[in-house]
């Protein structure tokens, strides 16, 4: 139950929203889909004195909900809902991993209200978008109360549990992701959850690029749910260049993940040991699926069953 009163503002433009943020300082909070903020307020874990509702911003004049593309990237407005990310034809074609990720979030009701921008700004360590966005080298565009824009790379955006690089008067406007549908490149997100529609105990995002001869050019794996911020598995990135991504290599990658994920988070849903073991398993699954999508022969056969 919400037991603290608050002032409600419904700005008509992004500029008005950031001016309100500046005016009210740290006691104000932006409201996007409300699927994280409102539960926190209901539980008494957040008590903003001002709520600045982004849903009333004029869609034609100042859109924050859109998906567009240029030759290199997709641009996704911060107020784009999980359902829109899941169903967007542009995202499905050029960045399948993001549609796949959105589809794993909660249930239809939450996906219809929750937004990609709200999700990354909330920066829950178990949030699903975090690992894939870091793995595909996404960038975040923000504006401040002087209407100055800046770009923050996903690697630098997540600072701590529920903490991002955004300043108090900044609004996230857009997420840019490099197009992923390149020849011999595949990506995948898989997650281990404690109930259907639940948060990730461990989420693994993998991006695999193959050379023309079928050997591995690059493999990146980022995990969510194991640390306060997404964990990029550097040993895997270093270890497979020029090698064949066969089952033996994938087993080796799983072991590297297990070794790199030292002392992961522990909570009522899963112990550290369990998360560590799941990191091994889900790293292997993510690489296997990404490699099959990139066209690796052995993994493709295995994925096809
Ligand atoms: C039952 C349930 C199950 C869920 N399961 C999952 C799950 O499996 N996986 C998962 O990833 N998530 C899950 N979620 C969370 C869901 O994805 C939320 O939609 C998301 O975390 C927050 O997005 P929102 O648009 O609702 O943001 P809000 O709740 O409105 O805001 C969240 C935070 O971000 C800030 N914010 C929002 N937009 C901006 C912006 N543009 N610029 C700057 N700051 C901003 C707000 O001030 C607030 O602090 C679940 C939620 C519920 C209620």
Tab-separated table of C-alpha atoms and ligand atoms in Angstrom:
chain	number	residue	atom	x	y	z
A	1	UNK	CA	0.000	0.000	0.000
A	2	UNK	CA	1.275	3.478	-0.901
A	3	UNK	CA	1.300	5.447	2.322
A	4	UNK	CA	3.329	8.527	1.402
A	5	UNK	CA	1.673	11.359	-0.554
A	6	UNK	CA	3.398	12.691	-3.671
A	7	UNK	CA	2.914	15.433	-6.228
A	8	UNK	CA	2.090	14.229	-9.728
A	9	UNK	CA	3.379	15.957	-12.877
A	10	UNK	CA	2.494	15.071	-16.464
A	11	UNK	CA	4.971	16.970	-18.677
A	12	UNK	CA	4.112	17.274	-22.370
A	13	UNK	CA	7.731	17.214	-23.589
A	14	UNK	CA	11.067	15.631	-22.668
A	15	UNK	CA	12.415	19.161	-22.033
A	16	UNK	CA	9.681	19.843	-19.496
A	17	UNK	CA	10.410	16.497	-17.805
A	18	UNK	CA	14.124	17.255	-17.323
A	19	UNK	CA	13.323	20.793	-16.070
A	20	UNK	CA	11.077	19.233	-13.431
A	21	UNK	CA	13.869	16.808	-12.506
A	22	UNK	CA	16.266	19.722	-12.058
A	23	UNK	CA	13.743	21.739	-10.043
A	24	UNK	CA	12.823	18.981	-7.592
A	25	UNK	CA	16.207	17.281	-7.259
A	26	UNK	CA	16.654	13.838	-5.779
A	27	UNK	CA	13.166	13.693	-4.233
A	28	UNK	CA	11.624	13.360	-7.735
A	29	UNK	CA	11.365	10.185	-9.825
A	30	UNK	CA	10.468	9.651	-13.446
A	31	UNK	CA	7.645	7.212	-14.105
A	32	UNK	CA	7.801	5.151	-17.309
A	33	UNK	CA	5.815	1.876	-17.305
A	34	UNK	CA	5.666	1.869	-13.501
A	35	UNK	CA	6.372	-1.881	-13.361
A	36	UNK	CA	9.358	-1.490	-11.044
A	37	UNK	CA	8.788	1.897	-9.423
A	38	UNK	CA	5.158	1.322	-8.390
A	39	UNK	CA	5.836	-2.075	-6.722
A	40	UNK	CA	8.730	-0.430	-4.828
A	41	UNK	CA	6.410	2.362	-3.674
A	42	UNK	CA	3.756	-0.168	-2.668
A	43	UNK	CA	6.333	-2.013	-0.577
A	44	UNK	CA	7.497	1.232	1.034
A	45	UNK	CA	10.978	0.806	-0.495
A	46	UNK	CA	10.702	4.036	-2.509
A	47	UNK	CA	8.876	7.192	-1.484
A	48	UNK	CA	9.398	9.911	-4.102
A	49	UNK	CA	7.834	13.256	-3.264
A	50	UNK	CA	7.296	14.103	-6.926
A	51	UNK	CA	6.352	11.713	-9.723
A	52	UNK	CA	7.105	12.879	-13.260
A	53	UNK	CA	5.006	10.771	-15.607
A	54	UNK	CA	6.648	10.254	-19.020
A	55	UNK	CA	3.607	8.618	-20.592
A	56	UNK	CA	1.893	11.963	-21.303
A	57	UNK	CA	4.742	13.317	-23.422
A	58	UNK	CA	3.292	14.204	-26.822
A	59	UNK	CA	4.060	11.269	-29.081
A	60	UNK	CA	4.048	13.216	-32.354
A	61	UNK	CA	6.006	16.248	-31.187
A	62	UNK	CA	8.527	14.591	-28.924
A	63	UNK	CA	8.460	10.828	-29.460
A	64	UNK	CA	10.156	8.556	-26.928
A	65	UNK	CA	8.588	5.352	-28.214
A	66	UNK	CA	9.870	4.215	-31.622
A	67	UNK	CA	12.148	1.810	-33.454
A	68	UNK	CA	14.107	3.101	-36.462
A	69	UNK	CA	17.199	1.937	-38.340
A	70	UNK	CA	20.112	3.312	-40.337
A	71	UNK	CA	22.827	1.353	-42.154
A	72	UNK	CA	24.667	0.405	-38.963
A	73	UNK	CA	22.305	0.601	-36.030
A	74	UNK	CA	18.827	0.367	-34.628
A	75	UNK	CA	17.515	3.256	-32.562
A	76	UNK	CA	14.986	2.334	-29.882
A	77	UNK	CA	13.134	5.047	-27.960
A	78	UNK	CA	13.401	4.649	-24.205
A	79	UNK	CA	9.595	4.420	-23.772
A	80	UNK	CA	9.296	1.480	-26.176
A	81	UNK	CA	7.528	-1.285	-24.266
A	82	UNK	CA	8.845	-4.826	-23.859
A	83	UNK	CA	5.951	-6.036	-26.061
A	84	UNK	CA	6.948	-3.604	-28.806
A	85	UNK	CA	10.579	-4.753	-28.573
A	86	UNK	CA	9.402	-8.361	-28.726
A	87	UNK	CA	7.225	-7.801	-31.812
A	88	UNK	CA	9.068	-5.107	-33.784
A	89	UNK	CA	9.876	-6.434	-37.262
A	90	UNK	CA	12.994	-4.259	-37.428
A	91	UNK	CA	14.303	-5.611	-34.131
A	92	UNK	CA	13.448	-9.206	-35.028
A	93	UNK	CA	15.298	-8.839	-38.316
A	94	UNK	CA	18.356	-6.891	-37.212
A	95	UNK	CA	18.724	-7.696	-33.522
A	96	UNK	CA	16.906	-10.932	-32.752
A	97	UNK	CA	18.596	-11.251	-29.353
A	98	UNK	CA	16.646	-8.229	-28.059
A	99	UNK	CA	13.230	-9.539	-29.197
A	100	UNK	CA	14.145	-12.876	-27.678
A	101	UNK	CA	15.094	-11.158	-24.418
A	102	UNK	CA	11.907	-9.068	-24.252
A	103	UNK	CA	9.824	-12.216	-24.734
A	104	UNK	CA	11.321	-13.748	-21.561
A	105	UNK	CA	10.272	-10.846	-19.313
A	106	UNK	CA	7.452	-11.522	-16.852
A	107	UNK	CA	4.000	-11.858	-18.445
A	108	UNK	CA	1.970	-10.069	-21.121
A	109	UNK	CA	0.570	-7.494	-18.688
A	110	UNK	CA	4.042	-6.427	-17.506
A	111	UNK	CA	5.420	-6.505	-21.062
A	112	UNK	CA	2.608	-4.251	-22.288
A	113	UNK	CA	3.412	-1.562	-19.689
A	114	UNK	CA	7.120	-1.926	-18.874
A	115	UNK	CA	9.647	-0.118	-21.065
A	116	UNK	CA	13.177	-0.890	-22.182
A	117	UNK	CA	14.319	2.509	-20.857
A	118	UNK	CA	12.715	1.957	-17.454
A	119	UNK	CA	14.292	-1.452	-17.270
A	120	UNK	CA	17.859	-0.290	-17.904
A	121	UNK	CA	17.462	2.782	-15.654
A	122	UNK	CA	16.167	0.569	-12.851
A	123	UNK	CA	19.360	-1.522	-13.283
A	124	UNK	CA	18.147	-4.557	-11.386
A	125	UNK	CA	21.062	-7.056	-11.409
A	126	UNK	CA	18.537	-9.721	-12.485
A	127	UNK	CA	17.001	-7.526	-15.204
A	128	UNK	CA	16.962	-9.304	-18.537
A	129	UNK	CA	18.077	-6.582	-20.967
A	130	UNK	CA	21.316	-5.775	-19.149
A	131	UNK	CA	23.498	-8.679	-20.316
A	132	UNK	CA	22.408	-8.625	-23.995
A	133	UNK	CA	22.793	-4.843	-24.247
A	134	UNK	CA	26.351	-5.049	-22.893
A	135	UNK	CA	27.139	-8.058	-25.121
A	136	UNK	CA	26.062	-6.278	-28.322
A	137	UNK	CA	27.848	-3.019	-27.373
A	138	UNK	CA	24.705	-0.900	-27.071
A	139	UNK	CA	24.867	2.839	-26.385
A	140	UNK	CA	22.522	4.964	-24.314
A	141	UNK	CA	21.527	8.521	-25.265
A	142	UNK	CA	20.501	10.885	-22.483
A	143	UNK	CA	19.549	14.556	-22.254
A	144	UNK	CA	19.925	16.833	-19.249
A	145	UNK	CA	18.028	19.875	-17.988
A	146	UNK	CA	20.036	22.145	-20.322
A	147	UNK	CA	18.882	19.895	-23.196
A	148	UNK	CA	22.467	18.768	-23.721
A	149	UNK	CA	22.785	15.218	-24.993
A	150	UNK	CA	25.431	12.628	-24.256
A	151	UNK	CA	26.089	9.009	-25.157
A	152	UNK	CA	27.121	6.383	-22.624
A	153	UNK	CA	28.318	2.923	-23.658
A	154	UNK	CA	26.518	-0.025	-22.057
A	155	UNK	CA	29.842	-1.133	-20.531
A	156	UNK	CA	29.967	2.136	-18.541
A	157	UNK	CA	26.239	2.631	-17.917
A	158	UNK	CA	25.641	0.092	-15.122
A	159	UNK	CA	27.569	1.320	-12.088
A	160	UNK	CA	26.195	-0.747	-9.224
A	161	UNK	CA	23.070	-2.542	-8.068
A	162	UNK	CA	20.131	-0.282	-9.065
A	163	UNK	CA	22.617	2.465	-9.979
A	164	UNK	CA	23.452	3.839	-13.418
A	165	UNK	CA	25.744	6.512	-14.832
A	166	UNK	CA	22.782	8.875	-15.340
A	167	UNK	CA	22.989	12.155	-13.445
A	168	UNK	CA	20.111	13.370	-11.331
A	169	UNK	CA	18.748	15.719	-14.040
A	170	UNK	CA	19.191	13.285	-16.942
A	171	UNK	CA	16.537	11.456	-18.916
A	172	UNK	CA	17.352	8.411	-21.026
A	173	UNK	CA	15.903	9.053	-24.476
A	174	UNK	CA	17.247	6.317	-26.734
A	175	UNK	CA	19.093	3.024	-26.901
A	176	UNK	CA	21.256	2.390	-29.969
A	177	UNK	CA	22.257	-1.115	-30.906
A	178	UNK	CA	24.543	-2.185	-33.753
A	179	UNK	CA	22.743	-4.333	-36.332
A	180	UNK	CA	23.471	-7.959	-35.558
A	181	UNK	CA	22.391	-9.673	-38.779
A	182	UNK	CA	25.867	-9.772	-40.314
A	183	UNK	CA	27.171	-12.788	-42.241
A	184	UNK	CA	28.483	-15.514	-39.914
A	185	UNK	CA	27.332	-13.724	-36.766
A	186	UNK	CA	24.840	-15.122	-34.274
A	187	UNK	CA	23.639	-14.020	-30.867
A	188	UNK	CA	21.422	-15.519	-28.199
A	189	UNK	CA	20.020	-14.853	-24.740
A	190	UNK	CA	19.018	-17.683	-22.427
A	191	UNK	CA	17.963	-17.434	-18.813
A	192	UNK	CA	17.443	-19.618	-15.800
A	193	UNK	CA	14.420	-18.428	-13.820
A	194	UNK	CA	12.898	-19.680	-10.591
A	195	UNK	CA	9.299	-19.564	-11.864
A	196	UNK	CA	7.790	-19.109	-15.322
A	197	UNK	CA	7.926	-15.372	-16.083
A	198	UNK	CA	10.311	-14.757	-13.183
A	199	UNK	CA	13.508	-12.737	-13.048
A	200	UNK	CA	16.788	-14.303	-14.152
A	201	UNK	CA	18.698	-16.263	-11.543
A	202	UNK	CA	21.330	-16.331	-14.246
A	203	UNK	CA	20.904	-14.806	-17.705
A	204	UNK	CA	23.536	-15.426	-20.389
A	205	UNK	CA	23.953	-13.397	-23.568
A	206	UNK	CA	26.404	-14.621	-26.211
A	207	UNK	CA	27.532	-13.104	-29.499
A	208	UNK	CA	29.541	-15.335	-31.847
A	209	UNK	CA	31.324	-14.239	-35.037
A	210	UNK	CA	32.874	-16.884	-37.284
A	211	UNK	CA	35.639	-16.615	-39.869
A	212	UNK	CA	35.009	-17.736	-43.453
A	213	UNK	CA	36.666	-21.092	-42.711
A	214	UNK	CA	34.167	-21.681	-39.870
A	215	UNK	CA	36.645	-21.037	-37.045
A	216	UNK	CA	35.773	-18.592	-34.289
A	217	UNK	CA	36.620	-14.944	-34.867
A	218	UNK	CA	35.105	-13.615	-31.647
A	219	UNK	CA	32.877	-14.855	-28.868
A	220	UNK	CA	31.493	-12.538	-26.184
A	221	UNK	CA	29.519	-13.678	-23.180
A	222	UNK	CA	27.892	-11.411	-20.598
A	223	UNK	CA	25.974	-12.696	-17.577
A	224	UNK	CA	23.266	-11.038	-15.522
A	225	UNK	CA	22.027	-12.076	-12.106
A	226	UNK	CA	25.462	-13.031	-10.760
A	227	UNK	CA	26.963	-9.660	-9.787
A	228	UNK	CA	25.633	-6.194	-8.976
A	229	UNK	CA	26.270	-5.258	-12.623
A	230	UNK	CA	26.454	-7.347	-15.816
A	231	UNK	CA	29.574	-9.514	-15.885
A	232	UNK	CA	31.558	-9.702	-19.135
A	233	UNK	CA	33.498	-12.976	-19.233
A	234	UNK	CA	36.905	-11.742	-20.400
A	235	UNK	CA	38.627	-15.147	-20.330
A	236	UNK	CA	36.159	-16.521	-22.879
A	237	UNK	CA	36.652	-13.473	-25.123
A	238	UNK	CA	40.412	-14.080	-25.093
A	239	UNK	CA	40.352	-17.841	-25.408
A	240	UNK	CA	38.688	-18.894	-28.680
A	241	UNK	CA	40.007	-16.719	-31.508
A	242	UNK	CA	40.878	-18.932	-34.500
A	243	UNK	CA	39.621	-22.110	-32.802
A	244	UNK	CA	36.752	-24.325	-33.829
A	245	UNK	CA	33.657	-23.771	-31.656
A	246	UNK	CA	32.914	-27.471	-31.290
A	247	UNK	CA	31.424	-29.212	-28.251
A	248	UNK	CA	34.832	-29.521	-26.610
A	249	UNK	CA	35.418	-25.781	-26.928
A	250	UNK	CA	31.938	-25.058	-25.566
A	251	UNK	CA	32.604	-27.314	-22.546
A	252	UNK	CA	35.844	-25.391	-22.011
A	253	UNK	CA	33.942	-22.076	-22.193
A	254	UNK	CA	31.494	-23.346	-19.548
A	255	UNK	CA	34.409	-24.177	-17.269
A	256	UNK	CA	35.935	-20.714	-17.844
A	257	UNK	CA	32.586	-19.148	-16.900
A	258	UNK	CA	32.469	-21.233	-13.722
A	259	UNK	CA	35.984	-20.101	-12.797
A	260	UNK	CA	35.380	-16.428	-13.598
A	261	UNK	CA	32.089	-16.207	-11.686
A	262	UNK	CA	33.662	-16.278	-8.256
A	263	UNK	CA	31.384	-15.557	-5.280
A	264	UNK	CA	28.248	-14.624	-7.220
A	265	UNK	CA	25.184	-13.092	-5.534
A	266	UNK	CA	23.303	-15.186	-3.017
A	267	UNK	CA	19.655	-14.545	-2.067
A	268	UNK	CA	16.399	-16.289	-1.178
A	269	UNK	CA	16.083	-17.599	-4.748
A	270	UNK	CA	19.521	-19.166	-5.192
A	271	UNK	CA	22.780	-19.692	-3.336
A	272	UNK	CA	26.152	-18.564	-4.698
A	273	UNK	CA	27.119	-22.160	-5.509
A	274	UNK	CA	23.928	-22.723	-7.455
A	275	UNK	CA	24.366	-19.503	-9.449
A	276	UNK	CA	27.942	-20.473	-10.230
A	277	UNK	CA	26.874	-23.854	-11.569
A	278	UNK	CA	24.040	-22.266	-13.577
A	279	UNK	CA	26.569	-19.803	-15.028
A	280	UNK	CA	28.484	-22.743	-16.471
A	281	UNK	CA	25.365	-24.355	-17.940
A	282	UNK	CA	23.755	-21.212	-19.352
A	283	UNK	CA	27.024	-19.920	-20.803
A	284	UNK	CA	27.292	-23.159	-22.773
A	285	UNK	CA	23.665	-22.954	-23.916
A	286	UNK	CA	24.004	-19.331	-25.023
A	287	UNK	CA	27.229	-19.981	-26.969
A	288	UNK	CA	25.813	-23.131	-28.566
A	289	UNK	CA	22.699	-21.293	-29.775
A	290	UNK	CA	24.616	-18.211	-30.942
A	291	UNK	CA	27.156	-20.394	-32.777
A	292	UNK	CA	24.364	-22.354	-34.489
A	293	UNK	CA	22.778	-19.075	-35.600
A	294	UNK	CA	26.164	-17.933	-36.916
A	295	UNK	CA	26.261	-21.122	-38.982
A	296	UNK	CA	28.732	-23.271	-37.014
A	297	UNK	CA	28.207	-26.814	-38.295
A	298	UNK	CA	28.544	-29.013	-35.223
A	299	UNK	CA	26.502	-26.750	-32.929
A	300	UNK	CA	23.821	-26.386	-35.614
A	301	UNK	CA	23.368	-30.162	-35.748
A	302	UNK	CA	23.145	-30.296	-31.953
A	303	UNK	CA	20.638	-27.395	-31.807
A	304	UNK	CA	18.511	-29.046	-34.499
A	305	UNK	CA	18.502	-32.043	-32.229
B	1	LIG	C1	5.480	-9.110	-11.733
B	1	LIG	C2	6.701	-8.547	-12.405
B	1	LIG	C3	7.611	-9.402	-12.993
B	1	LIG	C4	8.750	-8.890	-13.623
B	1	LIG	N1	9.625	-9.766	-14.210
B	1	LIG	C5	10.706	-9.280	-14.861
B	1	LIG	C6	11.603	-10.163	-15.528
B	1	LIG	O1	11.417	-11.371	-15.589
B	1	LIG	N2	12.686	-9.613	-16.130
B	1	LIG	C7	12.929	-8.258	-16.139
B	1	LIG	O2	13.932	-7.818	-16.709
B	1	LIG	N3	12.082	-7.409	-15.525
B	1	LIG	C8	10.982	-7.875	-14.896
B	1	LIG	N4	10.123	-7.001	-14.279
B	1	LIG	C9	10.436	-5.553	-14.289
B	1	LIG	C10	9.875	-4.918	-15.566
B	1	LIG	O3	10.662	-5.322	-16.673
B	1	LIG	C11	9.850	-3.387	-15.528
B	1	LIG	O4	9.062	-2.998	-16.629
B	1	LIG	C12	11.169	-2.677	-15.677
B	1	LIG	O5	12.133	-3.112	-14.749
B	1	LIG	C13	11.010	-1.174	-15.428
B	1	LIG	O6	10.455	-0.567	-16.545
B	1	LIG	P1	9.283	0.473	-16.380
B	1	LIG	O7	9.073	1.098	-17.710
B	1	LIG	O8	8.129	-0.216	-15.775
B	1	LIG	O9	9.956	1.571	-15.419
B	1	LIG	P2	9.432	2.292	-14.103
B	1	LIG	O10	9.035	1.286	-13.092
B	1	LIG	O11	8.448	3.344	-14.451
B	1	LIG	O12	10.797	3.013	-13.669
B	1	LIG	C14	11.890	2.269	-13.175
B	1	LIG	C15	13.024	3.237	-12.790
B	1	LIG	O13	13.626	3.805	-13.948
B	1	LIG	C16	13.541	5.245	-13.933
B	1	LIG	N5	13.267	5.632	-15.318
B	1	LIG	C17	12.278	5.148	-16.100
B	1	LIG	N6	12.382	5.661	-17.338
B	1	LIG	C18	13.452	6.485	-17.335
B	1	LIG	C19	14.081	7.291	-18.338
B	1	LIG	N7	13.636	7.347	-19.590
B	1	LIG	N8	15.185	8.011	-18.003
B	1	LIG	C20	15.680	7.955	-16.735
B	1	LIG	N9	15.118	7.197	-15.748
B	1	LIG	C21	14.023	6.476	-16.048
B	1	LIG	C22	12.409	5.556	-12.971
B	1	LIG	O14	12.559	6.832	-12.375
B	1	LIG	C23	12.551	4.436	-11.957
B	1	LIG	O15	13.561	4.754	-11.034
B	1	LIG	C24	8.978	-7.476	-13.652
B	1	LIG	C25	8.048	-6.609	-13.059
B	1	LIG	C26	6.918	-7.135	-12.442
B	1	LIG	C27	5.925	-6.186	-11.827
